[in-house]
Short mmCIF file of C-alpha atoms and ligand atoms in Angstrom, two decimals:
data_model
loop_
_atom_site.label_atom_id
_atom_site.label_comp_id
_atom_site.label_asym_id
_atom_site.label_seq_id
_atom_site.Cartn_x
_atom_site.Cartn_y
_atom_site.Cartn_z
CA MET J 1 -0.06 0.01 -0.03
CA ILE J 2 1.66 3.53 -0.81
CA ARG J 3 1.42 5.80 1.72
CA GLY J 4 -0.84 8.73 1.21
CA LYS J 5 0.12 12.73 1.29
CA PHE J 6 -0.66 15.25 3.59
CA ILE J 7 -1.78 18.80 2.76
CA THR J 8 -2.59 21.29 4.78
CA LEU J 9 -4.30 24.51 3.91
CA GLU J 10 -3.39 27.69 6.30
CA GLY J 11 -3.92 31.29 6.57
CA GLY J 12 -5.14 34.33 8.72
CA GLU J 13 -8.68 34.61 9.74
CA GLY J 14 -11.15 35.38 6.85
CA VAL J 15 -8.98 34.76 4.21
CA GLY J 16 -11.29 32.27 2.38
CA LYS J 17 -10.06 28.83 3.74
CA THR J 18 -13.06 27.37 3.59
CA THR J 19 -14.01 28.14 -0.07
CA ASN J 20 -10.63 27.20 -1.12
CA LEU J 21 -10.68 23.84 0.73
CA ALA J 22 -13.56 22.45 -1.15
CA PHE J 23 -11.59 23.58 -4.41
CA ILE J 24 -8.64 22.05 -3.55
CA LYS J 25 -10.51 18.80 -2.88
CA SER J 26 -12.17 18.60 -5.79
CA CYS J 27 -8.90 19.30 -7.71
CA LEU J 28 -7.62 16.55 -5.57
CA GLN J 29 -10.18 14.14 -6.97
CA GLN J 30 -9.91 14.61 -10.43
CA TYR J 31 -5.91 13.00 -10.15
CA LYS J 32 -8.07 10.16 -8.61
CA VAL J 33 -7.06 10.09 -5.37
CA THR J 34 -9.44 9.56 -1.92
CA VAL J 35 -9.47 12.56 0.04
CA ALA J 36 -9.84 12.70 3.74
CA LEU J 37 -11.22 16.27 4.37
CA THR J 38 -10.40 17.29 8.03
CA ARG J 39 -9.74 20.28 10.26
CA GLU J 40 -7.81 21.55 13.32
CA PRO J 41 -8.18 21.79 16.22
CA GLY J 42 -10.65 19.04 15.76
CA GLY J 43 -11.20 16.22 13.51
CA THR J 44 -12.17 13.50 16.34
CA GLU J 45 -15.06 13.81 19.14
CA LEU J 46 -12.73 14.51 21.77
CA ALA J 47 -10.57 17.19 19.24
CA GLU J 48 -13.88 18.93 18.63
CA LYS J 49 -14.81 18.92 22.21
CA ILE J 50 -11.33 20.64 23.05
CA ARG J 51 -12.17 23.04 19.91
CA GLN J 52 -15.26 24.57 21.43
CA LEU J 53 -13.34 25.07 24.96
CA LEU J 54 -10.75 26.88 22.94
CA LEU J 55 -13.26 29.09 21.16
CA ASN J 56 -15.75 29.66 23.72
CA LYS J 57 -15.20 33.04 24.70
CA GLU J 58 -16.70 32.35 28.17
CA GLY J 59 -15.82 31.45 31.74
CA GLU J 60 -12.48 31.72 32.91
CA THR J 61 -9.35 32.96 30.83
CA ILE J 62 -7.41 30.27 29.30
CA THR J 63 -3.37 30.73 30.16
CA GLU J 64 -1.24 30.81 26.89
CA GLN J 65 0.57 27.31 28.48
CA ALA J 66 -3.22 25.47 28.62
CA GLU J 67 -4.08 26.95 25.24
CA LEU J 68 -0.78 25.30 23.59
CA LEU J 69 -1.01 21.97 25.52
CA MET J 70 -5.17 21.76 24.62
CA ILE J 71 -4.21 22.65 20.95
CA PHE J 72 -1.47 19.53 21.08
CA ALA J 73 -4.05 17.36 23.23
CA ALA J 74 -6.35 17.59 20.23
CA ARG J 75 -3.57 17.14 17.57
CA ALA J 76 -2.68 13.73 19.36
CA GLN J 77 -5.83 12.20 19.17
CA HIS J 78 -6.75 13.73 15.26
CA ILE J 79 -2.78 12.16 14.63
CA LYS J 80 -3.30 9.03 16.29
CA HIS J 81 -7.04 8.39 15.23
CA VAL J 82 -8.17 10.24 11.94
CA ILE J 83 -4.84 11.43 10.07
CA GLU J 84 -2.37 8.41 10.48
CA PRO J 85 -4.66 5.66 9.81
CA ALA J 86 -6.11 7.33 6.87
CA LEU J 87 -2.38 7.85 5.25
CA ALA J 88 -1.53 4.10 6.11
CA GLN J 89 -4.39 3.14 4.14
CA GLY J 90 -3.24 4.86 1.15
CA ASN J 91 -5.92 8.05 1.07
CA TRP J 92 -4.97 11.78 1.11
CA VAL J 93 -5.51 13.72 3.99
CA LEU J 94 -6.50 17.24 3.69
CA CYS J 95 -6.29 19.41 6.75
CA ASP J 96 -7.71 22.82 7.60
CA ARG J 97 -4.69 24.04 9.62
CA PHE J 98 -2.07 22.29 11.40
CA THR J 99 1.24 22.73 13.37
CA ASP J 100 2.23 25.70 10.86
CA ALA J 101 -0.80 27.61 12.81
CA THR J 102 0.24 26.68 16.26
CA TYR J 103 3.81 28.19 15.16
CA ALA J 104 1.87 31.17 13.93
CA TYR J 105 -0.83 31.88 16.63
CA GLN J 106 0.52 30.68 19.74
CA GLY J 107 4.41 31.53 18.81
CA GLY J 108 3.57 34.82 16.69
CA GLY J 109 0.46 35.33 18.30
CA ARG J 110 0.71 34.61 22.07
CA ASN J 111 4.98 34.63 22.16
CA ILE J 112 5.59 31.45 22.95
CA SER J 113 8.73 30.13 22.60
CA LYS J 114 9.99 28.09 18.85
CA PHE J 115 11.73 25.62 21.01
CA THR J 116 8.54 25.16 23.44
CA ILE J 117 6.54 24.54 20.41
CA GLU J 118 8.99 22.26 18.68
CA TRP J 119 9.22 20.24 21.76
CA LEU J 120 5.83 19.46 21.92
CA GLU J 121 5.88 18.65 17.97
CA ASN J 122 8.30 16.02 18.15
CA LEU J 123 6.40 14.60 21.35
CA VAL J 124 3.30 14.50 19.66
CA GLN J 125 4.07 14.24 15.76
CA GLY J 126 6.90 12.23 15.90
CA ASN J 127 8.35 12.52 11.83
CA LEU J 128 4.60 13.51 10.63
CA LYS J 129 5.06 16.46 9.03
CA PRO J 130 2.66 18.08 6.16
CA ASP J 131 4.27 16.78 2.55
CA LEU J 132 2.17 20.37 1.29
CA THR J 133 1.15 23.42 3.01
CA ILE J 134 -0.62 25.72 0.85
CA LEU J 135 -0.73 29.61 2.92
CA LEU J 136 -3.38 32.26 2.06
CA ASP J 137 -2.34 35.52 2.87
CA ALA J 138 -4.07 39.03 2.88
CA PRO J 139 -3.29 42.07 4.66
CA ILE J 140 -5.73 41.49 8.12
CA GLU J 141 -7.94 43.95 7.35
CA ILE J 142 -9.29 42.43 4.68
CA GLY J 143 -9.53 38.88 6.70
CA LEU J 144 -10.82 40.79 9.88
CA ALA J 145 -13.62 42.75 8.25
CA ARG J 146 -14.79 39.23 6.27
CA ALA J 147 -14.73 37.30 9.49
CA LYS J 148 -16.43 40.34 11.38
CA ALA J 149 -19.07 39.98 8.74
CA ARG J 150 -20.17 36.43 9.97
CA ALA J 151 -21.85 35.72 13.11
CA ASN J 152 -20.42 35.79 16.39
CA LEU J 153 -16.67 36.04 17.25
CA ASP J 154 -15.04 33.06 18.51
CA ARG J 155 -11.96 33.88 21.49
CA PHE J 156 -9.25 34.10 18.50
CA GLU J 157 -11.37 36.29 16.21
CA ALA J 158 -11.78 38.62 18.83
CA GLU J 159 -8.30 39.18 19.50
CA LYS J 160 -6.50 42.76 19.43
CA THR J 161 -5.54 43.84 15.71
CA ILE J 162 -1.59 43.40 16.93
CA PHE J 163 -2.16 40.06 17.31
CA PHE J 164 -3.60 39.22 13.58
CA GLU J 165 -0.69 41.38 12.75
CA GLN J 166 1.76 38.96 14.46
CA VAL J 167 0.19 35.75 13.50
CA ARG J 168 0.28 37.02 9.81
CA GLN J 169 4.20 37.51 10.18
CA SER J 170 4.67 34.78 11.77
CA TYR J 171 3.00 32.59 8.77
CA LEU J 172 4.71 34.58 6.17
CA SER J 173 8.35 33.93 7.79
CA GLN J 174 7.60 30.26 7.95
CA ALA J 175 6.61 30.36 3.99
CA ALA J 176 9.74 32.03 3.81
CA GLN J 177 11.77 29.33 5.67
CA TYR J 178 10.33 26.19 4.11
CA PRO J 179 9.75 27.54 0.71
CA GLU J 180 9.64 23.97 -0.49
CA ARG J 181 7.03 22.92 1.38
CA ILE J 182 4.74 25.93 2.03
CA LYS J 183 3.54 27.54 -0.88
CA LEU J 184 2.50 31.25 -0.27
CA ILE J 185 -0.69 32.66 -2.39
CA ASN J 186 -2.09 36.25 -2.43
CA ALA J 187 -5.75 35.81 -1.17
CA ASN J 188 -6.74 39.34 -1.89
CA GLN J 189 -7.32 38.90 -5.31
CA PRO J 190 -10.37 37.67 -7.24
CA LEU J 191 -11.22 34.13 -6.34
CA ALA J 192 -10.38 32.69 -9.93
CA HIS J 193 -7.48 34.06 -9.60
CA VAL J 194 -6.45 32.37 -6.13
CA GLN J 195 -8.20 29.09 -7.72
CA LYS J 196 -5.77 29.01 -10.53
CA GLU J 197 -2.58 29.69 -9.07
CA LEU J 198 -4.06 26.63 -6.04
CA ALA J 199 -4.81 24.51 -9.22
CA GLU J 200 -1.26 25.23 -10.92
CA ILE J 201 0.16 24.51 -6.86
CA LEU J 202 -1.54 20.94 -6.69
CA GLU J 203 -0.50 20.38 -10.61
CA THR J 204 3.50 20.35 -9.75
CA PHE J 205 2.85 18.65 -6.50
CA PHE J 206 1.40 15.64 -8.90
CA GLN J 207 4.62 16.05 -11.26
P1 TMP H 1 -10.69 27.95 11.96
O1 TMP H 1 -10.87 29.64 12.30
O2 TMP H 1 -9.56 27.67 10.87
O3 TMP H 1 -11.56 27.04 12.27
O4 TMP H 1 -9.38 27.92 13.56
C1 TMP H 1 -10.10 28.06 14.99
C2 TMP H 1 -8.93 28.93 15.74
O5 TMP H 1 -8.18 28.07 16.30
C3 TMP H 1 -8.26 30.01 14.66
O6 TMP H 1 -8.29 31.32 15.13
C4 TMP H 1 -7.20 29.74 14.68
C5 TMP H 1 -6.51 29.09 16.05
N1 TMP H 1 -5.65 27.98 16.13
C6 TMP H 1 -4.91 27.76 16.80
O7 TMP H 1 -4.53 29.33 17.61
N2 TMP H 1 -3.41 27.32 17.00
C7 TMP H 1 -3.85 26.13 16.48
O8 TMP H 1 -2.61 25.40 16.32
C8 TMP H 1 -4.78 25.83 15.36
C9 TMP H 1 -4.84 24.29 14.41
C10 TMP H 1 -5.75 26.80 15.31
#
């Protein structure tokens, strides 16, 4: 059995991940691979419960360390019960956010050291890394306006502007550090252009 590939989609708030996730899935299916679509935090029963706790603004303040550990707890469940079994069966996994989001949000946004995140990444993931990551980037005003036009803001969406600026800069520096794996797309252009670039990236990936 040939192991499947692991593809992740990343980006700040309101950059159009949901629309483009469906598009990426349909592109992958044209290449005749079976795609398991999933998300983080979440993807299993327990991990979805952790997600609800993380996004909920009510109740006691969640410390930065607790937030980081909850994210990796959810990730451990997700890898063990969903991602690894799917890849081992030869399916491809398309995941809405993964550990690059932790470097961006907890590292960039919350100022948690890279070494701490790396330590947890090694503990929870071992050798598992995405084969391809697509990063949708847009100026934060654009993304936040879109996110705020939706219903209630969650605990992350309610953060201050500086937080999102740090998240964005952190994502961009990761893309610069790992250009082979992370493909950067300007999401601040018409959807048709974004999707043309996505299709090209996937075509190259399949070559
Ligand atoms: P979503 O908006 O893509 O559904 O993700 C939920 C929130 O979780 C989003 O605001 C970013 C946040 N998040 C982190 O802070 N760290 C992580 O590692 C992941 C996967 C998500």
